[in-house]
Amino acid sequence: MKLLEKTTLGNLTLKNKMVMSAMTRSRADINGVVGDMTVQYYTQRASAGLIFTEAIRISEEATGSPLTPGIYTPEQIDAWKKVTKAVHDQGGLIVAQLWYTGRAGHSIDRNGKLPLAPSALPIQGAQHFTSQGLKDYETPQEITIAEIKQTIKDYGQAAKNAMEAGFDGVELHAANGYLPSQFLAESANQRTDEYGGSIPNKARFVLEAMQELISTVGGDKVGIKLSPFHPYGNMILDDPAGTYTYLVEELNKLDFAYVELMKRSPYFPSPAHYPADDEIDLFGGMIQQTVIANAGYDEASGEAELEKGIAGLVSFGTLFLANPDLPKRFEVGAELNQPDRATMFGGAAAGYIDYPFLASNE
Ligand SMILES: Cc1cc2nc3c(=O)[nH]c(=O)nc-3n(C[C@H](O)[C@H](O)[C@H](O)COP(=O)(O)O)c2cc1C
């Protein structure tokens, strides 16, 4: 099975082609510090070829949701050291996903401060999970050029901190309607300066953030997650194929390790003017870096995707959440545990570190 074959990514050697995709679990403390349960959660999943952490806030300003971890205070960095050491001790590899939420946040969990976003345009038709329950999205404050420059620097500092914490690399979270993807979408970006208007202007933020990460830690430790046709977070682009084609062509000029390409989900239908093409077929073939295919894969479809030859690896989210020993289960053709939606975000050990492993004789 190709999924279980060894491979390389940047300067890393992976024991299989099964990546655990990033999943927010909202189990950090109020200071954004992860604890022993998180050490155990990731260590249990160390048989993945590579683990992407849950999204990690690069700064206080990056905050959008409660109980999500950060990587900008000494306490946060020290806590991540325990995670990376334990995963490495089990023979695993782990990359930090770097996060800035932008308008997908709420002032309740930002010390009363409105979120910053490309333009003062709120997310429509959805509510945000806050520490005081579900709330309507607020109209964010337009981020200034000085704040954009500071944010780019914060990505670099967070990447440096991730190296200090022992991570094997960093992933720019440019998917799912958070700040980098907000810059690409007309539904969030109506700026008239060099960060809005034309496609090159809208792509500028993502490219500058990537350049900052690459120059800080070296391209072989850097990747990016994109979700071109996924409208989650009210991401509506006038020309999604043209915008992401431009972005991919510009990313091709940079020297880094991989693009994790997340396909749209059947649960979030894209707008009528979007192309029907499969994202891996459409963009994957253009991408110079290694492609990691994501969203909705199981063993058969993941294997088929690798057979097609565009993607070098496949990342699995919910299947890894519910099956700490997913590679083993694929190997022996075992039944899979089903994910429990009620315990995905927040809570304690239940639904976090108590998903059963296969018995050793299975
Ligand atoms: C509980 C949960 C939390 C998630 N949090 C993140 C996140 O922090 N960063 C991210 O890039 N994607 C996040 N995702 C999306 C997953 O990484 C993945 O792209 C998605 O679940 C599709 O893959 P799957 O069909 O294999 O689950 C999350 C998904 C789930 C189920």
Short mmCIF file of C-alpha atoms and ligand atoms in Angstrom, two decimals:
data_model
loop_
_atom_site.label_atom_id
_atom_site.label_comp_id
_atom_site.label_asym_id
_atom_site.label_seq_id
_atom_site.Cartn_x
_atom_site.Cartn_y
_atom_site.Cartn_z
CA MET A 1 0.00 0.00 0.00
CA LYS A 2 1.45 3.37 -1.07
CA LEU A 3 0.01 5.07 2.01
CA LEU A 4 2.29 2.95 4.18
CA GLU A 5 5.48 3.52 2.17
CA LYS A 6 8.33 5.61 3.48
CA THR A 7 8.89 9.02 1.91
CA THR A 8 10.72 12.31 2.32
CA LEU A 9 9.39 15.81 2.81
CA GLY A 10 11.84 18.72 2.86
CA ASN A 11 14.69 17.38 4.94
CA LEU A 12 12.50 14.93 6.87
CA THR A 13 12.20 11.19 6.38
CA LEU A 14 8.66 10.00 7.05
CA LYS A 15 7.83 6.41 7.92
CA ASN A 16 4.61 6.54 5.89
CA LYS A 17 2.64 8.90 3.67
CA MET A 18 -0.16 9.39 6.17
CA VAL A 19 -0.21 12.85 7.69
CA MET A 20 -2.45 13.94 10.56
CA SER A 21 -4.01 17.26 9.52
CA ALA A 22 -4.31 20.21 11.90
CA MET A 23 -7.23 20.05 14.31
CA THR A 24 -8.17 22.65 16.90
CA ARG A 25 -9.23 20.86 20.08
CA SER A 26 -9.59 23.86 22.47
CA ARG A 27 -7.96 22.21 25.44
CA ALA A 28 -5.22 24.72 26.25
CA ASP A 29 -5.49 26.81 29.44
CA ILE A 30 -6.56 30.46 29.47
CA ASN A 31 -2.96 31.50 28.87
CA GLY A 32 -2.74 29.41 25.71
CA VAL A 33 -0.50 26.83 27.38
CA VAL A 34 -0.97 23.15 26.50
CA GLY A 35 -0.83 20.55 29.24
CA ASP A 36 -0.07 16.88 29.83
CA MET A 37 -3.22 15.68 28.05
CA THR A 38 -2.03 17.37 24.89
CA VAL A 39 1.36 15.68 25.24
CA GLN A 40 -0.46 12.36 25.44
CA TYR A 41 -2.87 13.15 22.58
CA TYR A 42 -0.08 13.85 20.09
CA THR A 43 2.18 11.07 21.37
CA GLN A 44 -0.64 8.56 20.87
CA ARG A 45 -0.66 9.58 17.18
CA ALA A 46 3.12 9.40 16.62
CA SER A 47 2.73 6.53 14.14
CA ALA A 48 1.55 9.09 11.57
CA GLY A 49 4.29 9.85 9.05
CA LEU A 50 3.89 13.47 10.15
CA ILE A 51 1.62 15.34 12.57
CA PHE A 52 0.38 18.86 12.01
CA THR A 53 -0.55 20.45 15.32
CA GLU A 54 -3.82 22.19 15.89
CA ALA A 55 -3.70 25.83 14.77
CA ILE A 56 -1.39 27.79 17.12
CA ARG A 57 -1.75 31.55 17.66
CA ILE A 58 1.33 33.48 16.59
CA SER A 59 0.57 36.43 18.89
CA GLU A 60 -2.02 37.73 21.32
CA GLU A 61 -3.45 39.76 18.44
CA ALA A 62 -3.92 36.55 16.42
CA THR A 63 -6.48 35.26 18.94
CA GLY A 64 -10.00 34.38 17.84
CA SER A 65 -11.31 31.51 19.93
CA PRO A 66 -11.06 30.46 23.58
CA LEU A 67 -8.65 27.86 24.95
CA THR A 68 -6.54 27.71 21.81
CA PRO A 69 -2.78 27.46 22.25
CA GLY A 70 -0.18 30.09 21.47
CA ILE A 71 3.55 30.08 20.76
CA TYR A 72 4.57 33.59 21.80
CA THR A 73 5.20 33.40 25.58
CA PRO A 74 8.02 31.45 27.32
CA GLU A 75 5.40 29.30 29.12
CA GLN A 76 3.70 28.37 25.84
CA ILE A 77 7.03 27.51 24.21
CA ASP A 78 8.12 25.39 27.19
CA ALA A 79 4.83 23.50 27.11
CA TRP A 80 5.27 22.69 23.41
CA LYS A 81 8.80 21.41 24.16
CA LYS A 82 7.21 18.59 26.17
CA VAL A 83 4.96 17.70 23.21
CA THR A 84 7.74 17.66 20.61
CA LYS A 85 10.09 15.68 22.84
CA ALA A 86 7.46 13.04 23.61
CA VAL A 87 6.48 12.69 19.93
CA HIS A 88 10.14 12.43 18.90
CA ASP A 89 10.79 9.85 21.60
CA GLN A 90 8.06 7.74 19.99
CA GLY A 91 9.69 8.11 16.56
CA GLY A 92 7.19 10.67 15.29
CA LEU A 93 7.55 14.03 13.55
CA ILE A 94 5.53 17.14 14.33
CA VAL A 95 5.06 20.48 12.56
CA ALA A 96 3.45 23.57 14.13
CA GLN A 97 0.55 25.13 12.27
CA LEU A 98 0.76 28.94 12.57
CA TRP A 99 -2.52 30.79 12.95
CA TYR A 100 -3.90 34.30 12.82
CA THR A 101 -7.70 34.31 12.90
CA GLY A 102 -8.55 37.81 11.59
CA ARG A 103 -12.30 38.36 11.34
CA ALA A 104 -13.01 34.74 12.38
CA GLY A 105 -12.73 35.73 16.03
CA HIS A 106 -14.65 37.64 18.68
CA SER A 107 -13.86 40.51 21.06
CA ILE A 108 -15.16 38.40 23.98
CA ASP A 109 -11.99 36.33 23.79
CA ARG A 110 -9.74 39.25 22.76
CA ASN A 111 -9.90 41.36 25.94
CA GLY A 112 -12.73 43.38 24.39
CA LYS A 113 -10.77 44.29 21.25
CA LEU A 114 -12.43 43.87 17.85
CA PRO A 115 -10.70 41.48 15.46
CA LEU A 116 -8.46 42.94 12.75
CA ALA A 117 -9.18 41.93 9.15
CA PRO A 118 -8.44 43.13 5.60
CA SER A 119 -11.69 45.15 5.48
CA ALA A 120 -14.52 45.99 7.89
CA LEU A 121 -16.70 43.18 6.56
CA PRO A 122 -18.19 40.66 9.01
CA ILE A 123 -18.74 36.96 8.37
CA GLN A 124 -22.38 36.63 7.30
CA GLY A 125 -24.76 33.80 8.03
CA ALA A 126 -22.77 32.07 10.78
CA GLN A 127 -22.01 32.43 14.46
CA HIS A 128 -18.75 32.16 16.37
CA PHE A 129 -17.99 29.81 19.25
CA THR A 130 -16.86 32.04 22.15
CA SER A 131 -16.22 31.46 25.85
CA GLN A 132 -19.75 32.87 26.38
CA GLY A 133 -21.41 30.58 23.84
CA LEU A 134 -22.34 31.18 20.20
CA LYS A 135 -22.33 34.86 19.17
CA ASP A 136 -22.95 36.73 15.93
CA TYR A 137 -19.79 37.81 14.18
CA GLU A 138 -18.77 41.42 14.75
CA THR A 139 -17.68 43.86 12.09
CA PRO A 140 -13.88 43.68 12.29
CA GLN A 141 -11.56 46.66 12.23
CA GLU A 142 -9.59 47.22 9.04
CA ILE A 143 -5.98 46.24 9.65
CA THR A 144 -3.49 49.06 8.97
CA ILE A 145 -0.35 48.70 6.86
CA ALA A 146 1.75 49.02 10.04
CA GLU A 147 -0.27 46.20 11.65
CA ILE A 148 0.15 44.05 8.53
CA LYS A 149 3.94 44.53 8.68
CA GLN A 150 3.89 43.66 12.39
CA THR A 151 1.83 40.53 11.68
CA ILE A 152 4.34 39.35 9.08
CA LYS A 153 7.11 39.82 11.66
CA ASP A 154 5.02 37.93 14.21
CA TYR A 155 4.85 34.95 11.83
CA GLY A 156 8.65 34.99 11.69
CA GLN A 157 8.99 35.21 15.46
CA ALA A 158 6.46 32.40 15.93
CA ALA A 159 8.43 30.24 13.49
CA LYS A 160 11.61 30.94 15.45
CA ASN A 161 9.78 30.03 18.66
CA ALA A 162 8.56 26.82 17.01
CA MET A 163 12.16 25.86 16.29
CA GLU A 164 13.08 26.60 19.91
CA ALA A 165 10.18 24.39 20.99
CA GLY A 166 11.62 21.53 18.94
CA PHE A 167 9.12 21.38 16.06
CA ASP A 168 10.22 19.80 12.78
CA GLY A 169 8.77 22.62 10.73
CA VAL A 170 6.00 25.18 10.42
CA GLU A 171 2.85 25.33 8.32
CA LEU A 172 1.21 28.63 7.37
CA HIS A 173 -2.51 28.23 7.93
CA ALA A 174 -3.82 29.95 4.80
CA ALA A 175 -7.01 27.87 4.60
CA ASN A 176 -10.52 27.87 6.07
CA GLY A 177 -11.26 31.58 6.08
CA TYR A 178 -8.58 32.83 8.49
CA LEU A 179 -6.53 35.99 7.92
CA PRO A 180 -4.29 34.87 5.02
CA SER A 181 -7.27 33.49 3.07
CA GLN A 182 -9.33 36.60 3.97
CA PHE A 183 -6.87 38.71 1.97
CA LEU A 184 -7.58 36.56 -1.11
CA ALA A 185 -11.38 36.91 -1.02
CA GLU A 186 -13.47 39.87 -2.16
CA SER A 187 -16.03 38.96 0.53
CA ALA A 188 -13.41 39.96 3.14
CA ASN A 189 -11.06 42.25 1.23
CA GLN A 190 -12.21 45.46 -0.42
CA ARG A 191 -8.97 47.35 0.18
CA THR A 192 -7.70 49.88 -2.30
CA ASP A 193 -4.05 49.84 -1.20
CA GLU A 194 -1.31 47.35 -2.21
CA TYR A 195 -3.06 44.53 -0.28
CA GLY A 196 -6.35 44.69 -2.20
CA GLY A 197 -7.88 45.18 -5.64
CA SER A 198 -5.83 43.23 -8.17
CA ILE A 199 -5.08 39.52 -7.76
CA PRO A 200 -1.35 40.20 -7.16
CA ASN A 201 -2.29 42.68 -4.43
CA LYS A 202 -4.68 40.24 -2.75
CA ALA A 203 -2.01 37.50 -2.83
CA ARG A 204 0.68 39.78 -1.39
CA PHE A 205 0.00 39.00 2.27
CA VAL A 206 0.25 35.23 1.84
CA LEU A 207 3.44 35.55 -0.19
CA GLU A 208 5.05 37.93 2.29
CA ALA A 209 4.16 35.65 5.19
CA MET A 210 5.69 32.68 3.35
CA GLN A 211 8.85 34.64 2.52
CA GLU A 212 9.16 35.58 6.18
CA LEU A 213 8.83 31.95 7.31
CA ILE A 214 11.30 30.73 4.70
CA SER A 215 13.90 33.36 5.52
CA THR A 216 13.49 32.69 9.25
CA VAL A 217 13.71 28.89 9.41
CA GLY A 218 14.72 27.73 5.91
CA GLY A 219 12.38 26.55 3.15
CA ASP A 220 12.84 22.84 3.84
CA LYS A 221 10.97 23.39 7.13
CA VAL A 222 8.09 25.38 5.68
CA GLY A 223 4.74 24.48 4.12
CA ILE A 224 1.33 26.04 3.56
CA LYS A 225 -2.28 24.88 3.77
CA LEU A 226 -4.71 26.19 1.14
CA SER A 227 -8.43 25.53 0.64
CA PRO A 228 -9.14 27.26 -2.68
CA PHE A 229 -12.82 26.36 -3.21
CA HIS A 230 -13.90 25.87 0.42
CA PRO A 231 -16.23 28.77 1.30
CA TYR A 232 -16.01 28.18 5.08
CA GLY A 233 -15.84 31.51 6.92
CA ASN A 234 -17.79 33.21 4.13
CA MET A 235 -14.86 33.13 1.71
CA ILE A 236 -16.31 34.17 -1.64
CA LEU A 237 -13.88 34.99 -4.43
CA ASP A 238 -14.93 36.59 -7.73
CA ASP A 239 -12.41 34.43 -9.61
CA PRO A 240 -11.28 31.59 -7.33
CA ALA A 241 -9.49 29.61 -10.05
CA GLY A 242 -7.64 32.68 -11.37
CA THR A 243 -6.70 33.90 -7.91
CA TYR A 244 -5.35 30.56 -6.71
CA THR A 245 -3.60 29.87 -10.02
CA TYR A 246 -1.72 33.15 -9.60
CA LEU A 247 -0.94 32.32 -5.97
CA VAL A 248 0.36 28.85 -6.88
CA GLU A 249 2.51 30.28 -9.69
CA GLU A 250 4.05 32.78 -7.28
CA LEU A 251 4.52 30.14 -4.58
CA ASN A 252 6.34 28.06 -7.21
CA LYS A 253 9.01 30.77 -7.29
CA LEU A 254 9.70 30.23 -3.58
CA ASP A 255 11.79 27.40 -2.22
CA PHE A 256 9.83 25.49 0.42
CA ALA A 257 8.68 21.94 1.16
CA TYR A 258 4.96 21.36 0.55
CA VAL A 259 1.46 22.61 -0.16
CA GLU A 260 -1.36 20.92 1.74
CA LEU A 261 -4.35 21.25 -0.55
CA MET A 262 -7.72 20.93 1.11
CA LYS A 263 -10.65 20.14 -1.13
CA ARG A 264 -14.07 21.67 -0.58
CA SER A 265 -16.43 19.75 1.66
CA PRO A 266 -19.85 18.50 0.62
CA TYR A 267 -21.18 20.10 3.82
CA PHE A 268 -20.20 23.59 2.64
CA PRO A 269 -21.32 23.89 -0.99
CA SER A 270 -19.35 26.46 -2.94
CA PRO A 271 -21.07 29.32 -4.77
CA ALA A 272 -22.64 28.65 -8.18
CA HIS A 273 -19.95 30.53 -10.13
CA TYR A 274 -17.16 28.27 -8.76
CA PRO A 275 -15.64 25.68 -11.12
CA ALA A 276 -16.62 22.07 -10.50
CA ASP A 277 -13.01 20.82 -10.91
CA ASP A 278 -11.34 18.66 -8.32
CA GLU A 279 -8.79 20.89 -6.56
CA ILE A 280 -6.03 18.29 -6.61
CA ASP A 281 -6.41 17.82 -10.36
CA LEU A 282 -6.70 21.54 -11.08
CA PHE A 283 -4.02 23.02 -8.79
CA GLY A 284 -2.02 19.98 -7.73
CA GLY A 285 -0.50 19.51 -11.17
CA MET A 286 0.74 23.13 -11.21
CA ILE A 287 2.39 22.93 -7.79
CA GLN A 288 6.19 22.48 -7.79
CA GLN A 289 6.43 21.55 -4.12
CA THR A 290 5.19 18.25 -2.69
CA VAL A 291 1.38 18.14 -2.62
CA ILE A 292 -0.39 16.81 0.46
CA ALA A 293 -4.00 16.00 -0.45
CA ASN A 294 -6.66 16.63 2.19
CA ALA A 295 -10.32 16.39 3.00
CA GLY A 296 -12.63 13.47 3.02
CA TYR A 297 -10.12 10.69 2.34
CA ASP A 298 -10.35 7.15 3.63
CA GLU A 299 -7.99 4.28 2.94
CA ALA A 300 -9.32 3.50 -0.56
CA SER A 301 -9.64 7.07 -1.79
CA GLY A 302 -6.32 8.07 -0.19
CA GLU A 303 -4.57 5.18 -1.91
CA ALA A 304 -6.27 6.06 -5.22
CA GLU A 305 -5.14 9.68 -4.85
CA LEU A 306 -1.50 8.59 -4.43
CA GLU A 307 -1.86 6.20 -7.38
CA LYS A 308 -2.93 9.16 -9.53
CA GLY A 309 0.55 10.55 -8.94
CA ILE A 310 -0.17 14.24 -8.22
CA ALA A 311 -0.13 14.12 -4.42
CA GLY A 312 2.89 12.72 -2.59
CA LEU A 313 1.07 12.33 0.73
CA VAL A 314 -2.46 12.35 2.10
CA SER A 315 -3.57 14.06 5.30
CA PHE A 316 -6.40 12.72 7.43
CA GLY A 317 -8.23 14.79 10.02
CA THR A 318 -11.20 13.18 11.71
CA LEU A 319 -9.91 9.65 11.08
CA PHE A 320 -6.73 10.42 13.06
CA LEU A 321 -8.75 12.22 15.71
CA ALA A 322 -10.72 9.04 16.39
CA ASN A 323 -8.02 6.46 15.56
CA PRO A 324 -4.67 7.10 17.23
CA ASP A 325 -3.23 4.04 15.45
CA LEU A 326 -4.67 4.78 12.01
CA PRO A 327 -1.67 3.48 9.98
CA LYS A 328 -1.85 0.16 11.84
CA ARG A 329 -5.60 -0.08 11.22
CA PHE A 330 -5.07 0.49 7.49
CA GLU A 331 -2.28 -2.10 7.49
CA VAL A 332 -4.37 -4.85 9.03
CA GLY A 333 -7.72 -3.78 7.58
CA ALA A 334 -9.22 -3.17 11.01
CA GLU A 335 -12.49 -1.42 11.79
CA LEU A 336 -12.27 2.28 12.55
CA ASN A 337 -13.46 4.13 15.65
CA GLN A 338 -16.04 6.78 14.82
CA PRO A 339 -15.32 10.41 15.80
CA ASP A 340 -17.53 11.93 18.48
CA ARG A 341 -18.56 15.44 17.36
CA ALA A 342 -19.68 16.52 20.86
CA THR A 343 -16.13 16.31 22.26
CA MET A 344 -14.21 17.76 19.31
CA PHE A 345 -13.86 21.28 20.72
CA GLY A 346 -13.18 21.78 24.41
CA GLY A 347 -13.66 19.46 27.36
CA ALA A 348 -11.25 17.11 29.00
CA ALA A 349 -9.94 13.59 28.38
CA ALA A 350 -13.16 12.17 26.94
CA GLY A 351 -13.05 12.24 23.16
CA TYR A 352 -9.44 13.46 23.34
CA ILE A 353 -7.10 10.82 24.70
CA ASP A 354 -9.47 7.91 25.25
CA TYR A 355 -10.08 6.67 21.70
CA PRO A 356 -9.08 3.00 21.87
CA PHE A 357 -6.06 1.48 20.15
CA LEU A 358 -6.37 -1.92 18.49
CA ALA A 359 -5.69 -4.76 20.87
CA SER A 360 -2.11 -5.91 20.28
CA ASN A 361 -3.16 -9.30 18.82
CA GLU A 362 -5.48 -7.78 16.16
C1 LIG B 1 -12.23 19.25 15.24
C2 LIG B 1 -11.57 19.82 14.02
C3 LIG B 1 -10.72 20.91 14.16
C4 LIG B 1 -10.07 21.43 13.04
N1 LIG B 1 -9.15 22.44 13.21
C5 LIG B 1 -8.36 22.81 12.18
C6 LIG B 1 -7.24 23.65 12.39
O1 LIG B 1 -6.93 24.08 13.51
N2 LIG B 1 -6.48 23.97 11.31
C7 LIG B 1 -6.76 23.49 10.05
O2 LIG B 1 -6.03 23.78 9.12
N3 LIG B 1 -7.80 22.68 9.84
C8 LIG B 1 -8.59 22.30 10.88
N4 LIG B 1 -9.58 21.38 10.67
C9 LIG B 1 -9.74 20.79 9.34
C10 LIG B 1 -8.93 19.48 9.23
O3 LIG B 1 -7.54 19.71 9.34
C11 LIG B 1 -9.17 18.84 7.86
O4 LIG B 1 -8.75 19.73 6.85
C12 LIG B 1 -10.63 18.50 7.68
O5 LIG B 1 -11.16 17.83 8.82
C13 LIG B 1 -10.82 17.60 6.45
O6 LIG B 1 -10.09 16.41 6.57
P1 LIG B 1 -10.81 15.03 6.97
O7 LIG B 1 -11.96 14.86 6.00
O8 LIG B 1 -9.76 13.99 6.82
O9 LIG B 1 -11.32 15.19 8.37
C14 LIG B 1 -10.29 20.88 11.75
C15 LIG B 1 -11.18 19.80 11.63
C16 LIG B 1 -11.80 19.26 12.74
C17 LIG B 1 -12.71 18.08 12.56
#
